[in-house]
């Protein structure tokens, strides 16, 4: 069996990580993770994406010590979760999806209790500083039952930061929150990265992952189907779309584009999809002009992460069912 090697370049490293849930009643055993090999560079924002039920939460729960793996290895900040479970646990802070907070304590009390659980000395606790960073300093002493959903989400982030872990895992942290709060959270996460922290993010907001993440892994049916720098991932789809606004409205695509992938959209724009290594914008514009169309304006759309995500998960589903 391959053994993980100590490598200070990675905040999280897993090898052949597997999890199979036992059969229950008429339900057969479920393979939640299949040989997951991942390396998360230190000081990065790393995206972990996948459809519902892909295995993301199982992966996070294993790292957090909430779920027991079936086989394989995992290391957090250099500590093997089996050999040094305490050190591994101290090295990670997890922000869960669920808004589960003890309603009988104030935000400040919750952070102080969390810091105490991790044996953080009183002199080194930053509870009020963290609450201020999360915009909760004026709610430090109120009962958490009075907090809105957005405030509770911020408090969960603050709680995960209470023991100052070098690795933060955020499981759908901006789900259901407003745009301003989402922007506030990510500005703070960027500051943490600048200080050397590593952020692992799961999100359904693909535009968010595209903007923030240095590297992205896509997991589907328990297996990692791709793990690459974000820009390399986007380059997997080399198609672009030329969008032309004509001087006069069109009622059909010109015959000069019969051999192209062209159509008129609902706004009356002429849209031509092409591969950048097979066609140029100049050649397409020549064909459009030869079709008697005067061009008022043009734009070119690149592939985005959502397109890559859908394509890769469709391909994985096809390969999975065809196996």
mmCIF file with all atom_site columns, C-alpha atoms in Angstrom, residues 31 63 91 107 192 236:
data_model
loop_
_atom_site.group_PDB
_atom_site.id
_atom_site.type_symbol
_atom_site.label_atom_id
_atom_site.label_alt_id
_atom_site.label_comp_id
_atom_site.label_asym_id
_atom_site.label_entity_id
_atom_site.label_seq_id
_atom_site.pdbx_PDB_ins_code
_atom_site.Cartn_x
_atom_site.Cartn_y
_atom_site.Cartn_z
_atom_site.occupancy
_atom_site.B_iso_or_equiv
_atom_site.pdbx_formal_charge
_atom_site.auth_seq_id
_atom_site.auth_comp_id
_atom_site.auth_asym_id
_atom_site.auth_atom_id
_atom_site.pdbx_PDB_model_num
ATOM 1 C CA . UNK A 1 31  ? -19.874 3.406  -1.497  1.00 0.00 ? 31  UNK A CA 1
ATOM 2 C CA . UNK A 1 63  ? -11.306 14.996 8.073   1.00 0.00 ? 63  UNK A CA 1
ATOM 3 C CA . UNK A 1 91  ? -5.342  22.021 12.851  1.00 0.00 ? 91  UNK A CA 1
ATOM 4 C CA . UNK A 1 107 ? -21.921 34.579 20.753  1.00 0.00 ? 107 UNK A CA 1
ATOM 5 C CA . UNK A 1 192 ? -7.009  34.750 6.252   1.00 0.00 ? 192 UNK A CA 1
ATOM 6 C CA . UNK A 1 236 ? -10.778 22.047 -20.854 1.00 0.00 ? 236 UNK A CA 1
#
